[in-house]
C-alpha atoms as a printed R data frame, in Angstrom:
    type eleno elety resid chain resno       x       y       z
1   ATOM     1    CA   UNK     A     1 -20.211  -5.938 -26.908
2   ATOM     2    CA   UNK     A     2 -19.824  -9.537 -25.291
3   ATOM     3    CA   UNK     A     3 -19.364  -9.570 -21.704
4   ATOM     4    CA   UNK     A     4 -15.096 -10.852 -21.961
5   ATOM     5    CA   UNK     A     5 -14.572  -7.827 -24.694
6   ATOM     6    CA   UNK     A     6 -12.914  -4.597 -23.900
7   ATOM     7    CA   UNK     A     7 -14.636  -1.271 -24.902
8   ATOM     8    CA   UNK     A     8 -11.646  -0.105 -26.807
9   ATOM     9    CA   UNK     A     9 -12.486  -0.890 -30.242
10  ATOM    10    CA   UNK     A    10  -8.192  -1.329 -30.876
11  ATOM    11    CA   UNK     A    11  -7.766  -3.345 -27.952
12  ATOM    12    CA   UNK     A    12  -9.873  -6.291 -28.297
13  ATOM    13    CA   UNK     A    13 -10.042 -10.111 -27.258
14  ATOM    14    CA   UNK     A    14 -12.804 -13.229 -26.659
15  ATOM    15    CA   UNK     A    15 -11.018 -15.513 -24.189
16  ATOM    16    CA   UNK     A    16  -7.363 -14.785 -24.227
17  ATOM    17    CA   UNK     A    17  -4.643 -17.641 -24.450
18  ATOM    18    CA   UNK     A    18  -1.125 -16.509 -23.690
19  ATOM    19    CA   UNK     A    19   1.510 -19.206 -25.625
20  ATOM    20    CA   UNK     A    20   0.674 -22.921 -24.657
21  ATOM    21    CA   UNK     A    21  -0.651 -21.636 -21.438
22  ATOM    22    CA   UNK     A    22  -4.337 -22.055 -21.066
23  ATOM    23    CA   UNK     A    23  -5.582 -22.264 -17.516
24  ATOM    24    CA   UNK     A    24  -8.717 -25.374 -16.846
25  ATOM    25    CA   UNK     A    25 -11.821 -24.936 -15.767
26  ATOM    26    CA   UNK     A    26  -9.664 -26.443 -12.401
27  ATOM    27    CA   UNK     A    27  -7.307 -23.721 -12.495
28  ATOM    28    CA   UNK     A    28 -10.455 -21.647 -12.712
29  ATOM    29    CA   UNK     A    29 -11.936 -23.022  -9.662
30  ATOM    30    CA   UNK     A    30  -8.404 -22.928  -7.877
31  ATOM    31    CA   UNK     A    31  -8.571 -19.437  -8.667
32  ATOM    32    CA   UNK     A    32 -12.259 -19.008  -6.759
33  ATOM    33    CA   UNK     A    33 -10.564 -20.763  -3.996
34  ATOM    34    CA   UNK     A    34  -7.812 -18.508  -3.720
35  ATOM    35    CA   UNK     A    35  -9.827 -15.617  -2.363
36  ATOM    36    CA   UNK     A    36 -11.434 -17.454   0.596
37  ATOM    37    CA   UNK     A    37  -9.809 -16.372   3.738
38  ATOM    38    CA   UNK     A    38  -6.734 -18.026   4.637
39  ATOM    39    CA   UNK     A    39  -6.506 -20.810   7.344
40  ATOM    40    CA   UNK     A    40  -5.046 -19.050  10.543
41  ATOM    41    CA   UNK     A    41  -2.116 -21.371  11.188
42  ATOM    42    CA   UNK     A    42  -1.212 -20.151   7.945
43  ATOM    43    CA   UNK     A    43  -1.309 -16.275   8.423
44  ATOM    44    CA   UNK     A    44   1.738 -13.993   9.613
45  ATOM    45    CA   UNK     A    45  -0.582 -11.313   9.734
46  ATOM    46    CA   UNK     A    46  -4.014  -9.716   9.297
47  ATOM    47    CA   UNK     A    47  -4.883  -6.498   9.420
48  ATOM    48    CA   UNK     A    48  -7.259  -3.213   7.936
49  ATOM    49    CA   UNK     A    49  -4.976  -1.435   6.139
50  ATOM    50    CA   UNK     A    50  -4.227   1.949   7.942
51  ATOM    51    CA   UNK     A    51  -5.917   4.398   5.664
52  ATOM    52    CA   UNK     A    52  -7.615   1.767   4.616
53  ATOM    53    CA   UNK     A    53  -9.735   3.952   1.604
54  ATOM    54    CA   UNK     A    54 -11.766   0.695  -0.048
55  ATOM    55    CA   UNK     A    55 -12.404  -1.267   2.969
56  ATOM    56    CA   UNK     A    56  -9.154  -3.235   2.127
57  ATOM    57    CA   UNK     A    57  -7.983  -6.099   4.433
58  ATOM    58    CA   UNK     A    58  -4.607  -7.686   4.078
59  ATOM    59    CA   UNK     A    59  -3.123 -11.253   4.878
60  ATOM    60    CA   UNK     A    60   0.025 -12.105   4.609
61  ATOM    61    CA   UNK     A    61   1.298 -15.774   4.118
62  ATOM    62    CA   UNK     A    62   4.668 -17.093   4.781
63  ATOM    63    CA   UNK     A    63   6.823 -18.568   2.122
64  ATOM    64    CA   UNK     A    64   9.341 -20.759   3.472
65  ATOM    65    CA   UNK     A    65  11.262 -21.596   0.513
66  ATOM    66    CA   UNK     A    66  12.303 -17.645   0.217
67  ATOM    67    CA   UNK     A    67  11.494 -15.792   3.513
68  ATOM    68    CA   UNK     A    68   8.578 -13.433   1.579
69  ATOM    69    CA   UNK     A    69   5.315 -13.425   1.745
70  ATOM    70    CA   UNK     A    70   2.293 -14.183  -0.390
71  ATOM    71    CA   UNK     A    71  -0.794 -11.267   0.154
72  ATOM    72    CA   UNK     A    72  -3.989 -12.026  -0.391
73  ATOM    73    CA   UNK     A    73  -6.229  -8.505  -0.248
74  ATOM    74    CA   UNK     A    74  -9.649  -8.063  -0.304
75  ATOM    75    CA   UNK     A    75 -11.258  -4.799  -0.649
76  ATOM    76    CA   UNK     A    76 -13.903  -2.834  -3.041
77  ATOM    77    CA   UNK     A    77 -13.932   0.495  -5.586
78  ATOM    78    CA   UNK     A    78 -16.872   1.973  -5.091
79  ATOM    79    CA   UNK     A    79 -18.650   3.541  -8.824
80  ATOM    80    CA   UNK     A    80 -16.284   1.203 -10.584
81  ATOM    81    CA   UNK     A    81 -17.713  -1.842 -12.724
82  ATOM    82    CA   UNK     A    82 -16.699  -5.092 -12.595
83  ATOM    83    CA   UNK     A    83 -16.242  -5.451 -16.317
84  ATOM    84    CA   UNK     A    84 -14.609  -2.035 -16.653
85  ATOM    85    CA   UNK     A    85 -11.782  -3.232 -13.581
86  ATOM    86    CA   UNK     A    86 -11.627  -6.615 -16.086
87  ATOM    87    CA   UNK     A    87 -10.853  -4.118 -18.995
88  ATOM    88    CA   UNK     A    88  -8.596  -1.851 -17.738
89  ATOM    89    CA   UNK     A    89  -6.469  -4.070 -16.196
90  ATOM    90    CA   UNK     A    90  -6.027  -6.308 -19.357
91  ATOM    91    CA   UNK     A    91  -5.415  -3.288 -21.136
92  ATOM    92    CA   UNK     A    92  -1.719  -2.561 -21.258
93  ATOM    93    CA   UNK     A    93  -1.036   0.252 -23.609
94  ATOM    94    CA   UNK     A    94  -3.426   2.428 -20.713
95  ATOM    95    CA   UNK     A    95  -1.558   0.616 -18.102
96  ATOM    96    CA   UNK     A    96   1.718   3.009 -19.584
97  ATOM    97    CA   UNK     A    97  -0.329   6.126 -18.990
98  ATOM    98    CA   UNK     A    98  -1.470   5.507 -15.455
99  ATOM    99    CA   UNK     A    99   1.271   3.330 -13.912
100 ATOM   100    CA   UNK     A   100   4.178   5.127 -13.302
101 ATOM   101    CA   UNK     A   101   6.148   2.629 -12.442
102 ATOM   102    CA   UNK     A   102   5.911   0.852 -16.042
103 ATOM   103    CA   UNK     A   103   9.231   1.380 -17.987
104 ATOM   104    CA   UNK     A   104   8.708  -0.975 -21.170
105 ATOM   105    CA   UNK     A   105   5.339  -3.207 -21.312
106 ATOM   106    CA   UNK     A   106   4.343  -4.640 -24.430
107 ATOM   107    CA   UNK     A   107   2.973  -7.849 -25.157
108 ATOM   108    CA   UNK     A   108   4.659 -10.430 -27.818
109 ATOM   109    CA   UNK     A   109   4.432 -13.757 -30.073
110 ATOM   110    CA   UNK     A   110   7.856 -15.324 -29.473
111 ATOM   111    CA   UNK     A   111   8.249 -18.624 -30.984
112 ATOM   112    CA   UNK     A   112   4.648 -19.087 -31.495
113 ATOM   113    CA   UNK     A   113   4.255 -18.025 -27.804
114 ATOM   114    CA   UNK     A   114   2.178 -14.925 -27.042
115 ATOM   115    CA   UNK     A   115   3.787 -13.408 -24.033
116 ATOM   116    CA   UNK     A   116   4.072 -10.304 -22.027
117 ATOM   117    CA   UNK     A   117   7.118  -8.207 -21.212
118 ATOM   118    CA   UNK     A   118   7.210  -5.655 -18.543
119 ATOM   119    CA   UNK     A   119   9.883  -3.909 -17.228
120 ATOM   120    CA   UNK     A   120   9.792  -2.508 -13.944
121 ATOM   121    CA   UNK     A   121  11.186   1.251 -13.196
122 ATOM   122    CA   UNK     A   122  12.792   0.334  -9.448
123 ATOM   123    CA   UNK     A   123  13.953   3.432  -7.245
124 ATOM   124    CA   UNK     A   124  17.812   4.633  -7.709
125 ATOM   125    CA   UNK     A   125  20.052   2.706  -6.507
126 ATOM   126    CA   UNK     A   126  18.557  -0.685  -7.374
127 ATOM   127    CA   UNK     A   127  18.292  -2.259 -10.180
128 ATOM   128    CA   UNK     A   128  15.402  -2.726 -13.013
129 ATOM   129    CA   UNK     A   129  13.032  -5.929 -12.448
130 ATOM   130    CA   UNK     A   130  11.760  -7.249 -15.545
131 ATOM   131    CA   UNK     A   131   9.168 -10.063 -16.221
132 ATOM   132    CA   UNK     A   132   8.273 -12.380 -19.142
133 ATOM   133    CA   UNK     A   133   4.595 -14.049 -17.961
134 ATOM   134    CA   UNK     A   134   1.586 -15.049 -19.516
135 ATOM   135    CA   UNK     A   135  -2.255 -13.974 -18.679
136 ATOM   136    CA   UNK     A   136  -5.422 -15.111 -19.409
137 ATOM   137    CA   UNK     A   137  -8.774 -13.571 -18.724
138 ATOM   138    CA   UNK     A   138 -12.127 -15.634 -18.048
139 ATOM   139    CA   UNK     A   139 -15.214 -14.339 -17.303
140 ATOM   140    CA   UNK     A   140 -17.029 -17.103 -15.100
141 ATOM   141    CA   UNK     A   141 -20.786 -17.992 -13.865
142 ATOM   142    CA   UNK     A   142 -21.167 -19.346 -10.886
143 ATOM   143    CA   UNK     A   143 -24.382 -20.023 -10.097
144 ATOM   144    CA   UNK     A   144 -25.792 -16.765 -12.040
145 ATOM   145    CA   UNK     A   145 -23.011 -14.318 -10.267
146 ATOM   146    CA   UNK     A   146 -20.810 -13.360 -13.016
147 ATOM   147    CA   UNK     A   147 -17.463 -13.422 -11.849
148 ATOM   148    CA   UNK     A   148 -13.857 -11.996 -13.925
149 ATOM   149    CA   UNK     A   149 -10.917 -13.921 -13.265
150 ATOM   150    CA   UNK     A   150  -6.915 -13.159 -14.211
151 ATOM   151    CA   UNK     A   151  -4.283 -15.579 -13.859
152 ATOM   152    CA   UNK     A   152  -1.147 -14.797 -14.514
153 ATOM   153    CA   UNK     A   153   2.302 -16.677 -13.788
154 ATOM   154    CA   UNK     A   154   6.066 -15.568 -14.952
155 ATOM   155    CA   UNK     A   155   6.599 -17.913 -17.942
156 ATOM   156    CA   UNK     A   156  10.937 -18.819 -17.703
157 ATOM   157    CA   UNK     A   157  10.080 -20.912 -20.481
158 ATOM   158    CA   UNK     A   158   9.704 -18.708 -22.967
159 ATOM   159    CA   UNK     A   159  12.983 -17.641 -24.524
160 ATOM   160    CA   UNK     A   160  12.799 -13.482 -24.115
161 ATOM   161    CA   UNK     A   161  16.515 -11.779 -23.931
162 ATOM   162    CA   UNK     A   162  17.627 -10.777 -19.992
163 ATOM   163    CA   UNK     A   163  19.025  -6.814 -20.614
164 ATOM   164    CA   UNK     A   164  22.133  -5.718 -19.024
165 ATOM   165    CA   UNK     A   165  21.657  -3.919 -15.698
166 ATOM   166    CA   UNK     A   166  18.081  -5.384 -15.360
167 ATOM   167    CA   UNK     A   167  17.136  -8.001 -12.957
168 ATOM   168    CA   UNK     A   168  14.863 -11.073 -14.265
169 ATOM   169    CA   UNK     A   169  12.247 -11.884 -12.176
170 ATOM   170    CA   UNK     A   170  11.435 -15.854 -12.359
171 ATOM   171    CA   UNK     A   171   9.177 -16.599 -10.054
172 ATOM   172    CA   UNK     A   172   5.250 -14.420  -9.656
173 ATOM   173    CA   UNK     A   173   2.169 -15.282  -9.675
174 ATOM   174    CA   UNK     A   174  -0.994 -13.405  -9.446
175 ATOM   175    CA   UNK     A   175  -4.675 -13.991  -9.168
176 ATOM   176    CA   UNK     A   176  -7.254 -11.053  -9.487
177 ATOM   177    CA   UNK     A   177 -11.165 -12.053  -9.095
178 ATOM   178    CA   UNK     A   178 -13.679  -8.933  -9.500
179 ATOM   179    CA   UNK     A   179 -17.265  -9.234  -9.507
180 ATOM   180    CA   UNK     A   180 -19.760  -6.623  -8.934
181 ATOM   181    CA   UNK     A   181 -21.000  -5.345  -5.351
182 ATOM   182    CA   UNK     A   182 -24.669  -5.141  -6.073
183 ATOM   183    CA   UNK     A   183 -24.118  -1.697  -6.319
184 ATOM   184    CA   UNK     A   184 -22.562  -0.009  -8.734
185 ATOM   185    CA   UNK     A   185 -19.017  -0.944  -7.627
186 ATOM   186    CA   UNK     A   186 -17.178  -4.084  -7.554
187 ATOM   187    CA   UNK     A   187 -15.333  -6.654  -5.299
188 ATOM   188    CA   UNK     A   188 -11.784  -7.070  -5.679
189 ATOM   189    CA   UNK     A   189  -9.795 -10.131  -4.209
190 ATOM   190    CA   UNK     A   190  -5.980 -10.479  -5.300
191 ATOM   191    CA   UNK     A   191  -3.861 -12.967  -4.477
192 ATOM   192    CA   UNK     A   192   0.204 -11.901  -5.303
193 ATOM   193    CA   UNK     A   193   3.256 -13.271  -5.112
194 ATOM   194    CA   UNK     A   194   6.673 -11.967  -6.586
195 ATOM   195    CA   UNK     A   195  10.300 -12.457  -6.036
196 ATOM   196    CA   UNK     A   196  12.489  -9.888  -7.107
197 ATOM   197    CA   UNK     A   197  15.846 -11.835  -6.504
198 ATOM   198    CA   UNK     A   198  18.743  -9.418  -6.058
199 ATOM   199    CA   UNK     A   199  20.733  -8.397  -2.992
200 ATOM   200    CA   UNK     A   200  17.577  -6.771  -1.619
201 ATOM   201    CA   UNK     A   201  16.791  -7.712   2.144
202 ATOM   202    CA   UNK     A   202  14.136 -10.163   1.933
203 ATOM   203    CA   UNK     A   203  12.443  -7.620   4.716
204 ATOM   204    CA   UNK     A   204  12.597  -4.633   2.618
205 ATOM   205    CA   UNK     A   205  10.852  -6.631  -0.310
206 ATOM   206    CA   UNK     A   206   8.052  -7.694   2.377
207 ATOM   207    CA   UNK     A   207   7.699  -4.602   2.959
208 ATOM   208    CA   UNK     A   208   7.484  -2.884  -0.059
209 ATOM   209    CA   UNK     A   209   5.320  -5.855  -0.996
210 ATOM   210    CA   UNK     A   210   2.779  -4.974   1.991
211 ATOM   211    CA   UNK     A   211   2.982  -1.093   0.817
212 ATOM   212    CA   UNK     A   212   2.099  -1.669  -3.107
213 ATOM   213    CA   UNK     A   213  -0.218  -4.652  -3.495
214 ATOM   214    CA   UNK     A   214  -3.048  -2.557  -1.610
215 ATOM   215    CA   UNK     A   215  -1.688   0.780  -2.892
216 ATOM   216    CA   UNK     A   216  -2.764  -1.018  -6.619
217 ATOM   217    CA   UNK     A   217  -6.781  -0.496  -5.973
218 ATOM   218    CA   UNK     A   218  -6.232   3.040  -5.808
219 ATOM   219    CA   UNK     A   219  -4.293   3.460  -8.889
220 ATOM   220    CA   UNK     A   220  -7.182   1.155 -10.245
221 ATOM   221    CA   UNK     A   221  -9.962   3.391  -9.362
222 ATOM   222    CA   UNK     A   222  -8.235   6.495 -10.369
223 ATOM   223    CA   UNK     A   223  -7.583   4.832 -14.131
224 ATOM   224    CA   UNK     A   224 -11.364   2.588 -14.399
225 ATOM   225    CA   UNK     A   225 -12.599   6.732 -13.849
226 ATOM   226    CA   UNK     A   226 -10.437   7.968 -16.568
227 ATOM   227    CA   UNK     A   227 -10.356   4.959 -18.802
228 ATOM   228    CA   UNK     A   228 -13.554   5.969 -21.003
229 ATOM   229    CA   UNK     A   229 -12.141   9.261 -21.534
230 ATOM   230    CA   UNK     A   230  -8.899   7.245 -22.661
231 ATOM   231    CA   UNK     A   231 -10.794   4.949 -25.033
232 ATOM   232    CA   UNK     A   232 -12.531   8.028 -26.654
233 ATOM   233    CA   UNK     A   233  -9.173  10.084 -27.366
234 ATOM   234    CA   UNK     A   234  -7.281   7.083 -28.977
């Protein structure tokens, strides 16, 4: 198996280009960049997350333009390999048996465009977010560290029907970068940003925000542990 395949013999992929949308070898770098430590005069806040379970730290970054905040996190999962983190994450049909917050999630060619819908199961009584975005995968060496990178960016471009009752959100971004620990873990650095539009307080979506992008290393652990079990069963 080459080192940007999954293990699941169904699910598999070399270098992964999502409609027109192929990121650079600059994008790629960007992407590196993004998990340095954020200038101060830039940071609302810093801080070791309270239960802090994979030596997580957390910055948050203002947007002006809409009042939230992009997080950058940076933490570890211990006895979980870099590659398998790469794999289950790009993996989508596990992502609907370990994220419970996944309503629909499938991935699509529209118009000669391969693109990703995912709906979003929000808590009663707010609406359903949904997202059309495109991902790519690269696995990286820099200077003989091998190093997985995910882009991803909502796509409004590509022409996917908006439901009824269900929200569409335009503007996210995200940035994953995992590479292994030396041990038999890996390093995890995300940088996330998402607007959900809606009537929803823009401190309430900061918050929820600062709650769930750490909370999503220990979902990851939990399904990297269960995901060769997964792969054998399908």
């Amino acid at each position: 198996m080459k080192a940007d395949e999954t293990s699941c013999s169904t699910f598999s992929y070399r270098s992964l280009t999502c409609g027109s949308w192929s990121p650079s070898s600059c994008q790629c770098s960007m992407a590196l960049n993004s998990i340095k430590k954020p200038s101060s005069s830039n940071i609302i806040s810093s801080s070791n997350l309270s239960t802090n379970p994979h030596q997580q730290k957390l910055f948050s970054i203002p947007n002006q333009e809409t009042g939230l905040y992009e997080y950058k996190v940076f933490g570890s999962l211990d006895s979980c390999k870099a590659e398998l983190c790469a794999d289950v994450y790009m993996d989508l049909a596990y992502r609907k048996h370990w994220d419970p917050y996944v309503k629909e999630l499938t991935e699509k060619e529209i118009d000669g465009r391969r693109a990703i819908y995912w709906e979003v199961a929000y808590p009663f009584p707010l609406s359903n977010r949904d997202y059309v975005y495109v991902r790519e995968r690269r696995l990286l060496d820099v200077g003989g560290r091998k190093i997985w990178v995910v882009l991803a960016r909502s796509s409004p471009e590509t022409p996917y029907p908006e439901k009824n009752g269900v929200l569409r959100v335009k503007d996210y971004k995200q940035t994953i970068v995992m590479e292994a620990d030396g041990h038999a873990g890996t390093r995890v650095f995300m940088n996330y940003f998402d607007n959900p539009g809606g009537m929803i307080p823009s401190w309430l979506v900061n918050w929820a925000a600062k709650s769930g992008v750490p909370a999503f290393l220990t979902d990851m652990k939990k399904a990297c542990a269960n995901y060769p079990l997964y792969c054998q069963n399908k």
